[in-house]
Short mmCIF file of C-alpha atoms in Angstrom, two decimals:
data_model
loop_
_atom_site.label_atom_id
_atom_site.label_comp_id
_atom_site.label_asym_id
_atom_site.label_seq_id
_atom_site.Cartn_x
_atom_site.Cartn_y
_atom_site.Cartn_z
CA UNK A 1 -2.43 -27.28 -19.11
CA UNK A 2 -1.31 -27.26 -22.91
CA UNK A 3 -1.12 -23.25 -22.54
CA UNK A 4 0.52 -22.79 -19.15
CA UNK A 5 3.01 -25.23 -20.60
CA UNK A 6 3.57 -22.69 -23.98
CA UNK A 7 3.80 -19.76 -21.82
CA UNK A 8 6.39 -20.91 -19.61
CA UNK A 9 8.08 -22.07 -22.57
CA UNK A 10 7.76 -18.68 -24.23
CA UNK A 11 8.66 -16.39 -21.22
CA UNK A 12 11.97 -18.68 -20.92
CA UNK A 13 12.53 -18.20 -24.32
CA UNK A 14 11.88 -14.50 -23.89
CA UNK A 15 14.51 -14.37 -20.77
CA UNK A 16 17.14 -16.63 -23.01
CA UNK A 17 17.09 -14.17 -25.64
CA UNK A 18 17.45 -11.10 -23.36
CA UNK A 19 20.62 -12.78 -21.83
CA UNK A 20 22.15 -13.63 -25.32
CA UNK A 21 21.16 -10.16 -26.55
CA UNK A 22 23.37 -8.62 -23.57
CA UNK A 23 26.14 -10.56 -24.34
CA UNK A 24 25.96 -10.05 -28.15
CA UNK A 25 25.99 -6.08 -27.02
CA UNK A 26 29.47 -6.91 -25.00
CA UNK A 27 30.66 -8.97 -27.90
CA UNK A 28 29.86 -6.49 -30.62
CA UNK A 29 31.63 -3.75 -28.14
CA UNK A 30 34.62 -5.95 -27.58
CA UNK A 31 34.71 -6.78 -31.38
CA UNK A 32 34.57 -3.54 -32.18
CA UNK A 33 37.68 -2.28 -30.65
CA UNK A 34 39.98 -4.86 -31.38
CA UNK A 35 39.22 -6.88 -27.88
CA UNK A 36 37.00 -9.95 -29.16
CA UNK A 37 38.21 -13.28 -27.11
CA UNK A 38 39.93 -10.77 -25.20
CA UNK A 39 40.28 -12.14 -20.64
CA UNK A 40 39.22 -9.12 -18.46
CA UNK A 41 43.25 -9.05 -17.66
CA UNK A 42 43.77 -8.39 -21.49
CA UNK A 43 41.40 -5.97 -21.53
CA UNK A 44 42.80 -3.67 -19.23
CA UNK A 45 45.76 -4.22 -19.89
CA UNK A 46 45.36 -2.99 -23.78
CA UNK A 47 43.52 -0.24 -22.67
CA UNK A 48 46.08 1.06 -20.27
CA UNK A 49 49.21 0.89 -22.21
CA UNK A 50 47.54 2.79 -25.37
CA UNK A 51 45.57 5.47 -23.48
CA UNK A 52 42.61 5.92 -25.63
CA UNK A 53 41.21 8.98 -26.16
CA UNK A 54 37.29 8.81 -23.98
CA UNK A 55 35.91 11.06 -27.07
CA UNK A 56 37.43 8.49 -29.39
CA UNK A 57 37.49 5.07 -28.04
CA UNK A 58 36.70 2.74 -25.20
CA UNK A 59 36.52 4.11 -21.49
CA UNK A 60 36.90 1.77 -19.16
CA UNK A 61 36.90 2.11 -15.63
CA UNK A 62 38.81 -0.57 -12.65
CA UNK A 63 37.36 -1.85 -9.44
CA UNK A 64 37.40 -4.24 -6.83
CA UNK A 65 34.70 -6.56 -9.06
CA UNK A 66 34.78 -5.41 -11.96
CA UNK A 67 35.57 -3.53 -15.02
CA UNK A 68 33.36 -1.04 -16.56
CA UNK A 69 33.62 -0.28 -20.21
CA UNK A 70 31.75 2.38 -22.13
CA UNK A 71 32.14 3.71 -25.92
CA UNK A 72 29.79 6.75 -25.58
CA UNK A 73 26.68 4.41 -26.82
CA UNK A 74 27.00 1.01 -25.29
CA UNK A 75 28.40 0.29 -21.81
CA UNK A 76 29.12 -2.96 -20.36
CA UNK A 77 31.03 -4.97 -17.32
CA UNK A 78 33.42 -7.88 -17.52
CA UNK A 79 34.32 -9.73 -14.46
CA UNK A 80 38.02 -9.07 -12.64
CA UNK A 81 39.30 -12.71 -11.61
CA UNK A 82 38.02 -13.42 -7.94
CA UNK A 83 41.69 -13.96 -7.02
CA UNK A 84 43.09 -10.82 -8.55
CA UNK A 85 43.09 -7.00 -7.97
CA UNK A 86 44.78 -4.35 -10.48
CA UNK A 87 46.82 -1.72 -9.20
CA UNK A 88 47.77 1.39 -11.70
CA UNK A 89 50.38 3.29 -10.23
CA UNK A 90 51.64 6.39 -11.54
CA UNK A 91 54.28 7.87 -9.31
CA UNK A 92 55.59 11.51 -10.05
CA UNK A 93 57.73 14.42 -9.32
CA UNK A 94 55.59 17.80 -9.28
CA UNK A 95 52.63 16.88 -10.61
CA UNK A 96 49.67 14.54 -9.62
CA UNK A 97 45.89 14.15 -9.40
CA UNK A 98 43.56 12.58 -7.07
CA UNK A 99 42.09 8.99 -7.96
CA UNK A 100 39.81 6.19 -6.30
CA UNK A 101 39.07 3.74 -9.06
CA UNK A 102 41.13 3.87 -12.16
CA UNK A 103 40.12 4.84 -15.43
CA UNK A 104 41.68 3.26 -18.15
CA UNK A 105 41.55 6.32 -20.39
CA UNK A 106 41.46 9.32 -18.31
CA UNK A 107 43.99 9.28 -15.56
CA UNK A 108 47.14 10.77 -16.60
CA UNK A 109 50.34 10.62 -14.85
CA UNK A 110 53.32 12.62 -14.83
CA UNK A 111 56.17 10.72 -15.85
CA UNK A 112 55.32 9.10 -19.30
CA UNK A 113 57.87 6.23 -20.75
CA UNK A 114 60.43 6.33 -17.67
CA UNK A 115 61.41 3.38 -16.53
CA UNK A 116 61.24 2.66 -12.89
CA UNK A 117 62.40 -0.23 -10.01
CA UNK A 118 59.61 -1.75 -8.72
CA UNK A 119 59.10 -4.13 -5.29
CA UNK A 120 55.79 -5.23 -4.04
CA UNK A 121 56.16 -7.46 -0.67
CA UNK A 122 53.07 -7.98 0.79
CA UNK A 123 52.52 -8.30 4.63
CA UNK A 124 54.53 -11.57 5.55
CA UNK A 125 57.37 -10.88 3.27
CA UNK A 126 56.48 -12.42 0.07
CA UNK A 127 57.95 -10.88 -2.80
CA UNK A 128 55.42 -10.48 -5.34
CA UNK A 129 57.29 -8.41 -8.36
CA UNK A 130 60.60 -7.24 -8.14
CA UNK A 131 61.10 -5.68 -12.07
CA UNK A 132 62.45 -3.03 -14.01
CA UNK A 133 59.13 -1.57 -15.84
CA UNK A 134 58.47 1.06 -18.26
CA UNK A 135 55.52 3.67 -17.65
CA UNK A 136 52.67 3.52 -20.60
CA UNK A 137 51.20 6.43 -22.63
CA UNK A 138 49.41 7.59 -19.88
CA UNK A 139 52.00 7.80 -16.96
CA UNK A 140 51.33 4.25 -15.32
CA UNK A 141 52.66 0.84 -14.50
CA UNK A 142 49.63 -1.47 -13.93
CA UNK A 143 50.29 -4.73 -11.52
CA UNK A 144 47.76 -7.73 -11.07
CA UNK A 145 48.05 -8.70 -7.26
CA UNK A 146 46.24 -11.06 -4.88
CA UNK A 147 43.17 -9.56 -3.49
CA UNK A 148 42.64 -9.19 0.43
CA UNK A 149 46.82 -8.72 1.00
CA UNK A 150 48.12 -5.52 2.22
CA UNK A 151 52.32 -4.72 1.88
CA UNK A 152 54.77 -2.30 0.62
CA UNK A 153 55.26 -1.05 -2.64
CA UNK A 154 58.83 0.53 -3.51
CA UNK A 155 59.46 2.61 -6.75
CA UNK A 156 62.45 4.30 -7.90
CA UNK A 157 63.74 5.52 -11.11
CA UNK A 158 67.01 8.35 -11.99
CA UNK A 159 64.12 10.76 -10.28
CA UNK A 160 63.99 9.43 -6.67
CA UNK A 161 62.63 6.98 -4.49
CA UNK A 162 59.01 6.21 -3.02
CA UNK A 163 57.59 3.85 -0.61
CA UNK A 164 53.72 3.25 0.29
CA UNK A 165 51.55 0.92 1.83
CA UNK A 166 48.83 -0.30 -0.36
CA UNK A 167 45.80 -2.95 0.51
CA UNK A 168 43.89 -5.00 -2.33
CA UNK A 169 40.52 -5.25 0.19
CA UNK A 170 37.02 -4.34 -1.42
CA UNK A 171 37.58 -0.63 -0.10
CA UNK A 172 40.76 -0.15 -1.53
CA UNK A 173 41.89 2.01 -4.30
CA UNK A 174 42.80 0.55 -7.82
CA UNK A 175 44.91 4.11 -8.51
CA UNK A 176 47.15 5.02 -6.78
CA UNK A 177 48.87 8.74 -7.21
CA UNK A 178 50.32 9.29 -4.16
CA UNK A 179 54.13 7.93 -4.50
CA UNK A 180 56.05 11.37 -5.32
CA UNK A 181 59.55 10.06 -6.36
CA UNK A 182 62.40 12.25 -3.86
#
């Protein structure tokens, strides 16, 4: 009995310290680029407003669940918010690029410090941002939304106007290139 009892105790203290060594790995990666104590929110947005460099920095990478972060050696997850969805938006004139889930530090957008008009309504009228924004390093204006809505998004700048639906449901995307400014 005495040795069933140490090896349950041992294999729990085997599975405790394979937990806590996971989360020292996302620690020491967080710590390491300036993100310790950092919320998943903070995260993302940090690494889409400077635009790091994937040979030289943190990659990270935006879906419905989660975000996936990867320095070339160590890659982890942290948890989006179960009531909150991130849309990057990157609207443009001439030039644009295909996207699904957004990466933090390789899509690039077109228009790069301009500062646009932005409206989200969603479905029954509720305004969720009405602001004046400014585009980040990389070309795009990042928004934290309620998940499982669908509405209108309206963008305009001195270079036009756009207008698109969007959804924030598990099969929708967290990029979206697709508002050319007329």
């Amino acid at each position: 009995m005495r040795s069933a009892v140490l090896s349950v105790s041992a294999a729990a203290l085997l599975l405790v310290s394979a937990c806590a060594g996971g989360s020292s790995e996302q620690d020491d990666l967080l710590r390491e680029h300036g993100l310790e104590g950092a919320s998943t929110q903070e995260v993302v947005e940090q690494l889409d407003r400077t635009h790091e460099d994937r040979d030289a920095g943190l990659a990270g990478s935006v879906t419905y669940d989660e975000v996936v972060l990867d320095d070339g050696t160590t890659e982890t997850t942290l948890p989006v918010p179960e009531d909150r969805f991130y849309l990057a938006v990157a609207p443009w004139t001439t030039t644009t690029h295909e996207c699904f889930s957004h990466s933090l530090s390789g899509c690039q957008g077109e228009l790069v410090g301009e500062e646009f008009d932005v409206r989200i309504t969603d479905d029954s009228g509720t305004v969720l941002v009405d602001e004046n924004v400014t585009s980040y390093e990389n070309g795009f204006v990042g928004f934290w939304l309620p998940k499982d809505i669908t509405g209108t998004l309206e963008i305009s700048s001195e270079q036009g106007r756009a207008e698109s639906g969007f959804a924030t449901t598990r099969d929708s995307p967290t990029c979206l290139t697709t508002m050319q400014l007329a």
